[in-house]
Amino acid sequence: MTSKGALYRDHGIVLRTYKLGEADRIIVFATEHHGKVRAVAKGVRKTRSKFGSRLEPTSHVALQLYQGRELDIVTQAESVDHFRPIREDLDRFGRAVAMLEAVDQMAMEREDNPRLYQMLLGALRSLAAHDSPLVVAGFYWKLLAQEGFRPELDVCVSCGEDAELVAFDLMEGGTLCRVCRSGVPISPGALEVMRRILGGQLATALAEPESDLTREVDHLAARAMEHHIERRLRSVGLLDRG
């Protein structure tokens, strides 16, 4: 933990920003070593700001900050990843915002979580390289599993049988057989893709072309994330989830 009044350095990803006064912005970062940090970027809305466009959502930056009582102050910010393919493509940007919002909801203020930071950075780099229809779903399922909410996908969560699994229930925590079914139907293809995402084969899942199957997995992932954070994701409305 950095003591109040001290300068410190870290790497961060901009999750969101909002205006403060006439020329400043508050920037919310997911940092590598200090958890979620809220900091003021002074003069950033001026034309000649020293920060330029380096402090926009999705920006990955090397930071120097001054530890404040409630809000820190950004004193330096140097770009590490520009993610231009994301910023220049409305569809990719929408997917990125969906991931940023989830991290904003999950991350704890000033609580070190380098794994969360690395997962988000990896997902943004993957999205910049290839606009996979499952990048958000893959990120959500992996993030939920990392936080201890991995769904049961191999047996019925009610009776324990591994017979035909036909439903998925968030309240129950996974798949259900035909006899015990509740929640929503799940197709065999969607179940297989979810098993790949959570079973170490994420790259093969991200190679899936857009289809009813990818939309089903994406929809289930969004619902699971909303169930976990107990609120609607604003960014869900930006994406076509069928």
PDB file of C-alpha atoms in Angstrom:
ATOM      1  CA  MET A   1       0.000   0.000   0.000  1.00  0.00           C
ATOM      2  CA  THR A   2       1.370   3.408  -0.997  1.00  0.00           C
ATOM      3  CA  SER A   3       1.352   5.974   1.806  1.00  0.00           C
ATOM      4  CA  LYS A   4      -0.664   9.159   1.418  1.00  0.00           C
ATOM      5  CA  GLY A   5       1.316  11.995  -0.133  1.00  0.00           C
ATOM      6  CA  ALA A   6       3.794   9.721  -1.898  1.00  0.00           C
ATOM      7  CA  LEU A   7       4.565   9.472  -5.602  1.00  0.00           C
ATOM      8  CA  TYR A   8       4.275   6.000  -7.067  1.00  0.00           C
ATOM      9  CA  ARG A   9       4.519   4.309 -10.456  1.00  0.00           C
ATOM     10  CA  ASP A  10       2.364   1.594 -11.953  1.00  0.00           C
ATOM     11  CA  HIS A  11       0.839   0.380 -15.194  1.00  0.00           C
ATOM     12  CA  GLY A  12      -2.875   0.846 -15.738  1.00  0.00           C
ATOM     13  CA  ILE A  13      -5.753   0.402 -18.151  1.00  0.00           C
ATOM     14  CA  VAL A  14      -8.335   3.190 -18.333  1.00  0.00           C
ATOM     15  CA  LEU A  15     -11.757   1.776 -17.438  1.00  0.00           C
ATOM     16  CA  ARG A  16     -13.771   4.997 -17.675  1.00  0.00           C
ATOM     17  CA  THR A  17     -13.541   8.759 -17.297  1.00  0.00           C
ATOM     18  CA  TYR A  18     -15.817  11.563 -16.215  1.00  0.00           C
ATOM     19  CA  LYS A  19     -15.591  15.348 -16.133  1.00  0.00           C
ATOM     20  CA  LEU A  20     -14.413  17.341 -13.141  1.00  0.00           C
ATOM     21  CA  GLY A  21     -14.715  21.122 -13.200  1.00  0.00           C
ATOM     22  CA  GLU A  22     -13.896  23.063 -16.354  1.00  0.00           C
ATOM     23  CA  ALA A  23     -10.759  21.299 -17.576  1.00  0.00           C
ATOM     24  CA  ASP A  24     -10.095  18.170 -15.521  1.00  0.00           C
ATOM     25  CA  ARG A  25     -11.231  14.569 -15.644  1.00  0.00           C
ATOM     26  CA  ILE A  26     -11.398  11.793 -13.116  1.00  0.00           C
ATOM     27  CA  ILE A  27      -9.834   8.665 -14.611  1.00  0.00           C
ATOM     28  CA  VAL A  28     -10.633   5.201 -13.278  1.00  0.00           C
ATOM     29  CA  PHE A  29      -7.762   2.751 -13.796  1.00  0.00           C
ATOM     30  CA  ALA A  30      -7.329  -0.958 -13.331  1.00  0.00           C
ATOM     31  CA  THR A  31      -3.694  -1.009 -12.235  1.00  0.00           C
ATOM     32  CA  GLU A  32      -1.216  -3.840 -12.023  1.00  0.00           C
ATOM     33  CA  HIS A  33      -0.217  -3.386  -8.380  1.00  0.00           C
ATOM     34  CA  HIS A  34      -2.698  -0.992  -6.737  1.00  0.00           C
ATOM     35  CA  GLY A  35      -6.091  -2.396  -7.745  1.00  0.00           C
ATOM     36  CA  LYS A  36      -8.705   0.042  -8.968  1.00  0.00           C
ATOM     37  CA  VAL A  37      -7.486   3.629  -8.694  1.00  0.00           C
ATOM     38  CA  ARG A  38      -9.415   6.867  -9.203  1.00  0.00           C
ATOM     39  CA  ALA A  39      -7.212   9.782 -10.121  1.00  0.00           C
ATOM     40  CA  VAL A  40      -7.548  13.345 -11.376  1.00  0.00           C
ATOM     41  CA  ALA A  41      -5.913  14.254 -14.677  1.00  0.00           C
ATOM     42  CA  LYS A  42      -5.563  18.020 -14.432  1.00  0.00           C
ATOM     43  CA  GLY A  43      -6.136  20.047 -17.585  1.00  0.00           C
ATOM     44  CA  VAL A  44      -6.744  16.940 -19.677  1.00  0.00           C
ATOM     45  CA  ARG A  45      -9.735  18.517 -21.455  1.00  0.00           C
ATOM     46  CA  LYS A  46      -7.648  21.466 -22.676  1.00  0.00           C
ATOM     47  CA  THR A  47      -6.414  21.416 -26.282  1.00  0.00           C
ATOM     48  CA  ARG A  48      -2.789  21.589 -25.211  1.00  0.00           C
ATOM     49  CA  SER A  49      -3.036  19.006 -22.448  1.00  0.00           C
ATOM     50  CA  LYS A  50       0.240  17.197 -21.788  1.00  0.00           C
ATOM     51  CA  PHE A  51      -1.698  13.935 -21.661  1.00  0.00           C
ATOM     52  CA  GLY A  52      -3.186  14.267 -25.152  1.00  0.00           C
ATOM     53  CA  SER A  53      -5.415  11.280 -25.930  1.00  0.00           C
ATOM     54  CA  ARG A  54      -3.491   8.884 -23.697  1.00  0.00           C
ATOM     55  CA  LEU A  55      -6.161   8.738 -20.991  1.00  0.00           C
ATOM     56  CA  GLU A  56      -9.194   7.431 -22.877  1.00  0.00           C
ATOM     57  CA  PRO A  57     -11.054   4.163 -22.156  1.00  0.00           C
ATOM     58  CA  THR A  58      -8.994   1.095 -23.265  1.00  0.00           C
ATOM     59  CA  SER A  59      -5.704   3.061 -23.023  1.00  0.00           C
ATOM     60  CA  HIS A  60      -2.851   1.043 -21.504  1.00  0.00           C
ATOM     61  CA  VAL A  61      -0.388   3.429 -19.903  1.00  0.00           C
ATOM     62  CA  ALA A  62       2.690   3.624 -17.708  1.00  0.00           C
ATOM     63  CA  LEU A  63       1.740   5.972 -14.884  1.00  0.00           C
ATOM     64  CA  GLN A  64       3.183   8.135 -12.197  1.00  0.00           C
ATOM     65  CA  LEU A  65       0.639   9.217  -9.609  1.00  0.00           C
ATOM     66  CA  TYR A  66       0.543  11.238  -6.420  1.00  0.00           C
ATOM     67  CA  GLN A  67      -1.306   9.493  -3.595  1.00  0.00           C
ATOM     68  CA  GLY A  68      -4.190  11.664  -2.382  1.00  0.00           C
ATOM     69  CA  ARG A  69      -6.699  11.266   0.442  1.00  0.00           C
ATOM     70  CA  GLU A  70      -9.641  10.291  -1.781  1.00  0.00           C
ATOM     71  CA  LEU A  71      -8.421  10.849  -5.337  1.00  0.00           C
ATOM     72  CA  ASP A  72      -4.880  10.437  -6.612  1.00  0.00           C
ATOM     73  CA  ILE A  73      -3.363  12.834  -9.146  1.00  0.00           C
ATOM     74  CA  VAL A  74      -1.897  11.725 -12.469  1.00  0.00           C
ATOM     75  CA  THR A  75       1.507  13.383 -12.871  1.00  0.00           C
ATOM     76  CA  GLN A  76       2.789  11.328 -15.838  1.00  0.00           C
ATOM     77  CA  ALA A  77       1.179   9.001 -18.380  1.00  0.00           C
ATOM     78  CA  GLU A  78       3.022   7.314 -21.245  1.00  0.00           C
ATOM     79  CA  SER A  79       1.262   5.060 -23.776  1.00  0.00           C
ATOM     80  CA  VAL A  80       2.163   1.374 -23.770  1.00  0.00           C
ATOM     81  CA  ASP A  81      -0.617   0.020 -26.010  1.00  0.00           C
ATOM     82  CA  HIS A  82      -2.657   2.319 -28.262  1.00  0.00           C
ATOM     83  CA  PHE A  83      -5.167  -0.360 -29.326  1.00  0.00           C
ATOM     84  CA  ARG A  84      -5.976   1.551 -32.511  1.00  0.00           C
ATOM     85  CA  PRO A  85      -7.830  -1.418 -34.095  1.00  0.00           C
ATOM     86  CA  ILE A  86     -10.252  -1.232 -31.158  1.00  0.00           C
ATOM     87  CA  ARG A  87     -10.690   2.535 -31.138  1.00  0.00           C
ATOM     88  CA  GLU A  88     -11.211   2.730 -34.901  1.00  0.00           C
ATOM     89  CA  ASP A  89     -13.865  -0.020 -35.031  1.00  0.00           C
ATOM     90  CA  LEU A  90     -17.210   0.644 -33.338  1.00  0.00           C
ATOM     91  CA  ASP A  91     -17.960  -3.064 -32.962  1.00  0.00           C
ATOM     92  CA  ARG A  92     -14.625  -3.823 -31.308  1.00  0.00           C
ATOM     93  CA  PHE A  93     -14.898  -0.756 -29.112  1.00  0.00           C
ATOM     94  CA  GLY A  94     -18.321  -1.916 -27.915  1.00  0.00           C
ATOM     95  CA  ARG A  95     -16.844  -5.292 -26.980  1.00  0.00           C
ATOM     96  CA  ALA A  96     -13.963  -3.592 -25.173  1.00  0.00           C
ATOM     97  CA  VAL A  97     -16.329  -1.366 -23.182  1.00  0.00           C
ATOM     98  CA  ALA A  98     -18.264  -4.451 -22.093  1.00  0.00           C
ATOM     99  CA  MET A  99     -15.077  -5.895 -20.596  1.00  0.00           C
ATOM    100  CA  LEU A 100     -14.011  -2.588 -19.033  1.00  0.00           C
ATOM    101  CA  GLU A 101     -17.380  -2.226 -17.327  1.00  0.00           C
ATOM    102  CA  ALA A 102     -17.222  -5.731 -15.862  1.00  0.00           C
ATOM    103  CA  VAL A 103     -13.746  -5.071 -14.440  1.00  0.00           C
ATOM    104  CA  ASP A 104     -14.903  -1.714 -13.051  1.00  0.00           C
ATOM    105  CA  GLN A 105     -17.658  -3.560 -11.177  1.00  0.00           C
ATOM    106  CA  MET A 106     -15.457  -6.445 -10.013  1.00  0.00           C
ATOM    107  CA  ALA A 107     -12.236  -4.642  -9.044  1.00  0.00           C
ATOM    108  CA  MET A 108     -11.798  -3.390  -5.491  1.00  0.00           C
ATOM    109  CA  GLU A 109     -10.477   0.085  -4.697  1.00  0.00           C
ATOM    110  CA  ARG A 110      -6.722  -0.032  -4.009  1.00  0.00           C
ATOM    111  CA  GLU A 111      -6.761  -3.817  -3.600  1.00  0.00           C
ATOM    112  CA  ASP A 112      -3.873  -5.470  -5.413  1.00  0.00           C
ATOM    113  CA  ASN A 113      -5.174  -7.832  -8.129  1.00  0.00           C
ATOM    114  CA  PRO A 114      -2.491  -8.321 -10.791  1.00  0.00           C
ATOM    115  CA  ARG A 115      -4.294 -11.368 -12.219  1.00  0.00           C
ATOM    116  CA  LEU A 116      -7.378  -9.293 -13.052  1.00  0.00           C
ATOM    117  CA  TYR A 117      -5.205  -6.633 -14.688  1.00  0.00           C
ATOM    118  CA  GLN A 118      -3.327  -9.239 -16.744  1.00  0.00           C
ATOM    119  CA  MET A 119      -6.588 -10.918 -17.830  1.00  0.00           C
ATOM    120  CA  LEU A 120      -8.028  -7.618 -19.063  1.00  0.00           C
ATOM    121  CA  LEU A 121      -4.798  -6.651 -20.823  1.00  0.00           C
ATOM    122  CA  GLY A 122      -4.655 -10.042 -22.540  1.00  0.00           C
ATOM    123  CA  ALA A 123      -8.296  -9.784 -23.620  1.00  0.00           C
ATOM    124  CA  LEU A 124      -7.787  -6.300 -25.091  1.00  0.00           C
ATOM    125  CA  ARG A 125      -4.695  -7.442 -26.973  1.00  0.00           C
ATOM    126  CA  SER A 126      -6.626 -10.434 -28.303  1.00  0.00           C
ATOM    127  CA  LEU A 127      -9.497  -8.172 -29.381  1.00  0.00           C
ATOM    128  CA  ALA A 128      -7.096  -5.783 -31.114  1.00  0.00           C
ATOM    129  CA  ALA A 129      -5.585  -8.678 -33.067  1.00  0.00           C
ATOM    130  CA  HIS A 130      -8.835 -10.455 -33.942  1.00  0.00           C
ATOM    131  CA  ASP A 131     -12.455  -9.343 -33.514  1.00  0.00           C
ATOM    132  CA  SER A 132     -13.726 -12.673 -32.191  1.00  0.00           C
ATOM    133  CA  PRO A 133     -17.466 -12.818 -31.450  1.00  0.00           C
ATOM    134  CA  LEU A 134     -16.606 -14.721 -28.253  1.00  0.00           C
ATOM    135  CA  VAL A 135     -13.910 -12.461 -26.806  1.00  0.00           C
ATOM    136  CA  VAL A 136     -16.317 -10.875 -24.292  1.00  0.00           C
ATOM    137  CA  ALA A 137     -17.964 -14.167 -23.351  1.00  0.00           C
ATOM    138  CA  GLY A 138     -14.575 -15.835 -22.976  1.00  0.00           C
ATOM    139  CA  PHE A 139     -13.375 -13.011 -20.753  1.00  0.00           C
ATOM    140  CA  TYR A 140     -16.543 -13.067 -18.622  1.00  0.00           C
ATOM    141  CA  TRP A 141     -16.461 -16.837 -18.044  1.00  0.00           C
ATOM    142  CA  LYS A 142     -12.733 -16.807 -17.227  1.00  0.00           C
ATOM    143  CA  LEU A 143     -13.169 -13.817 -14.919  1.00  0.00           C
ATOM    144  CA  LEU A 144     -16.077 -15.438 -13.074  1.00  0.00           C
ATOM    145  CA  ALA A 145     -14.071 -18.644 -12.684  1.00  0.00           C
ATOM    146  CA  GLN A 146     -11.103 -16.649 -11.376  1.00  0.00           C
ATOM    147  CA  GLU A 147     -13.377 -15.044  -8.782  1.00  0.00           C
ATOM    148  CA  GLY A 148     -14.590 -18.463  -7.613  1.00  0.00           C
ATOM    149  CA  PHE A 149     -17.814 -18.683  -9.606  1.00  0.00           C
ATOM    150  CA  ARG A 150     -16.979 -21.384 -12.124  1.00  0.00           C
ATOM    151  CA  PRO A 151     -20.180 -23.046 -13.390  1.00  0.00           C
ATOM    152  CA  GLU A 152     -20.597 -26.826 -13.317  1.00  0.00           C
ATOM    153  CA  LEU A 153     -20.676 -28.007 -16.938  1.00  0.00           C
ATOM    154  CA  ASP A 154     -20.014 -31.754 -16.743  1.00  0.00           C
ATOM    155  CA  VAL A 155     -22.837 -33.123 -14.584  1.00  0.00           C
ATOM    156  CA  CYS A 156     -26.314 -32.126 -13.480  1.00  0.00           C
ATOM    157  CA  VAL A 157     -25.920 -29.783 -10.500  1.00  0.00           C
ATOM    158  CA  SER A 158     -29.120 -31.168  -9.014  1.00  0.00           C
ATOM    159  CA  CYS A 159     -28.768 -34.965  -9.233  1.00  0.00           C
ATOM    160  CA  GLY A 160     -25.133 -35.410 -10.228  1.00  0.00           C
ATOM    161  CA  GLU A 161     -25.887 -37.458 -13.334  1.00  0.00           C
ATOM    162  CA  ASP A 162     -23.839 -36.887 -16.475  1.00  0.00           C
ATOM    163  CA  ALA A 163     -26.714 -37.841 -18.751  1.00  0.00           C
ATOM    164  CA  GLU A 164     -28.123 -35.472 -21.375  1.00  0.00           C
ATOM    165  CA  LEU A 165     -27.601 -31.933 -20.043  1.00  0.00           C
ATOM    166  CA  VAL A 166     -30.232 -29.655 -21.535  1.00  0.00           C
ATOM    167  CA  ALA A 167     -30.515 -26.582 -19.285  1.00  0.00           C
ATOM    168  CA  PHE A 168     -28.387 -23.978 -17.541  1.00  0.00           C
ATOM    169  CA  ASP A 169     -29.476 -22.313 -14.311  1.00  0.00           C
ATOM    170  CA  LEU A 170     -27.448 -19.450 -12.805  1.00  0.00           C
ATOM    171  CA  MET A 171     -29.116 -19.833  -9.422  1.00  0.00           C
ATOM    172  CA  GLU A 172     -28.226 -23.523  -9.316  1.00  0.00           C
ATOM    173  CA  GLY A 173     -24.697 -22.904 -10.573  1.00  0.00           C
ATOM    174  CA  GLY A 174     -24.548 -24.832 -13.822  1.00  0.00           C
ATOM    175  CA  THR A 175     -26.090 -27.433 -16.098  1.00  0.00           C
ATOM    176  CA  LEU A 176     -29.104 -29.630 -15.437  1.00  0.00           C
ATOM    177  CA  CYS A 177     -30.421 -32.832 -16.970  1.00  0.00           C
ATOM    178  CA  ARG A 178     -33.788 -33.280 -18.645  1.00  0.00           C
ATOM    179  CA  VAL A 179     -35.422 -34.523 -15.431  1.00  0.00           C
ATOM    180  CA  CYS A 180     -34.110 -31.733 -13.177  1.00  0.00           C
ATOM    181  CA  ARG A 181     -34.067 -28.920 -15.717  1.00  0.00           C
ATOM    182  CA  SER A 182     -34.698 -25.310 -14.714  1.00  0.00           C
ATOM    183  CA  GLY A 183     -33.359 -21.978 -15.879  1.00  0.00           C
ATOM    184  CA  VAL A 184     -32.861 -21.696 -19.639  1.00  0.00           C
ATOM    185  CA  PRO A 185     -32.257 -24.308 -22.364  1.00  0.00           C
ATOM    186  CA  ILE A 186     -28.666 -24.818 -23.482  1.00  0.00           C
ATOM    187  CA  SER A 187     -27.651 -26.386 -26.774  1.00  0.00           C
ATOM    188  CA  PRO A 188     -24.998 -29.138 -26.956  1.00  0.00           C
ATOM    189  CA  GLY A 189     -22.840 -26.845 -29.113  1.00  0.00           C
ATOM    190  CA  ALA A 190     -22.944 -23.963 -26.621  1.00  0.00           C
ATOM    191  CA  LEU A 191     -22.111 -26.327 -23.769  1.00  0.00           C
ATOM    192  CA  GLU A 192     -19.130 -27.682 -25.692  1.00  0.00           C
ATOM    193  CA  VAL A 193     -17.813 -24.164 -26.384  1.00  0.00           C
ATOM    194  CA  MET A 194     -18.175 -23.181 -22.726  1.00  0.00           C
ATOM    195  CA  ARG A 195     -16.238 -26.302 -21.733  1.00  0.00           C
ATOM    196  CA  ARG A 196     -13.465 -25.255 -24.108  1.00  0.00           C
ATOM    197  CA  ILE A 197     -13.365 -21.716 -22.697  1.00  0.00           C
ATOM    198  CA  LEU A 198     -13.035 -22.976 -19.130  1.00  0.00           C
ATOM    199  CA  GLY A 199     -10.967 -26.039 -19.943  1.00  0.00           C
ATOM    200  CA  GLY A 200      -7.806 -24.450 -21.284  1.00  0.00           C
ATOM    201  CA  GLN A 201      -8.859 -24.241 -24.933  1.00  0.00           C
ATOM    202  CA  LEU A 202      -9.871 -20.587 -25.089  1.00  0.00           C
ATOM    203  CA  ALA A 203      -7.940 -20.000 -28.348  1.00  0.00           C
ATOM    204  CA  THR A 204     -10.023 -22.598 -30.213  1.00  0.00           C
ATOM    205  CA  ALA A 205     -13.239 -21.068 -28.860  1.00  0.00           C
ATOM    206  CA  LEU A 206     -12.159 -17.585 -30.001  1.00  0.00           C
ATOM    207  CA  ALA A 207     -11.704 -18.959 -33.517  1.00  0.00           C
ATOM    208  CA  GLU A 208     -15.421 -19.774 -33.782  1.00  0.00           C
ATOM    209  CA  PRO A 209     -17.178 -17.724 -36.494  1.00  0.00           C
ATOM    210  CA  GLU A 210     -20.223 -15.706 -35.490  1.00  0.00           C
ATOM    211  CA  SER A 211     -23.332 -17.887 -35.373  1.00  0.00           C
ATOM    212  CA  ASP A 212     -26.401 -18.670 -33.281  1.00  0.00           C
ATOM    213  CA  LEU A 213     -24.073 -20.775 -31.132  1.00  0.00           C
ATOM    214  CA  THR A 214     -21.677 -17.907 -30.335  1.00  0.00           C
ATOM    215  CA  ARG A 215     -24.631 -15.600 -29.640  1.00  0.00           C
ATOM    216  CA  GLU A 216     -26.031 -18.165 -27.200  1.00  0.00           C
ATOM    217  CA  VAL A 217     -22.738 -18.436 -25.314  1.00  0.00           C
ATOM    218  CA  ASP A 218     -22.377 -14.642 -25.310  1.00  0.00           C
ATOM    219  CA  HIS A 219     -25.900 -14.152 -23.974  1.00  0.00           C
ATOM    220  CA  LEU A 220     -25.364 -16.699 -21.176  1.00  0.00           C
ATOM    221  CA  ALA A 221     -22.068 -15.046 -20.224  1.00  0.00           C
ATOM    222  CA  ALA A 222     -23.659 -11.586 -19.999  1.00  0.00           C
ATOM    223  CA  ARG A 223     -26.478 -12.927 -17.835  1.00  0.00           C
ATOM    224  CA  ALA A 224     -23.982 -14.736 -15.595  1.00  0.00           C
ATOM    225  CA  MET A 225     -21.906 -11.594 -15.123  1.00  0.00           C
ATOM    226  CA  GLU A 226     -24.986  -9.507 -14.312  1.00  0.00           C
ATOM    227  CA  HIS A 227     -26.149 -12.162 -11.865  1.00  0.00           C
ATOM    228  CA  HIS A 228     -22.782 -12.062 -10.112  1.00  0.00           C
ATOM    229  CA  ILE A 229     -22.470  -8.271  -9.841  1.00  0.00           C
ATOM    230  CA  GLU A 230     -26.213  -7.949  -9.092  1.00  0.00           C
ATOM    231  CA  ARG A 231     -26.855  -5.179 -11.608  1.00  0.00           C
ATOM    232  CA  ARG A 232     -27.431  -4.667 -15.307  1.00  0.00           C
ATOM    233  CA  LEU A 233     -24.409  -3.968 -17.464  1.00  0.00           C
ATOM    234  CA  ARG A 234     -24.893  -0.685 -19.331  1.00  0.00           C
ATOM    235  CA  SER A 235     -22.719  -1.925 -22.174  1.00  0.00           C
ATOM    236  CA  VAL A 236     -24.964  -4.930 -22.860  1.00  0.00           C
ATOM    237  CA  GLY A 237     -27.299  -2.609 -24.743  1.00  0.00           C
ATOM    238  CA  LEU A 238     -24.441  -1.643 -27.071  1.00  0.00           C
ATOM    239  CA  LEU A 239     -23.982  -5.196 -28.279  1.00  0.00           C
ATOM    240  CA  ASP A 240     -26.371  -7.317 -30.300  1.00  0.00           C
ATOM    241  CA  ARG A 241     -26.924 -10.325 -28.129  1.00  0.00           C
ATOM    242  CA  GLY A 242     -29.773 -11.744 -30.161  1.00  0.00           C
TER     243      GLY A 242
END
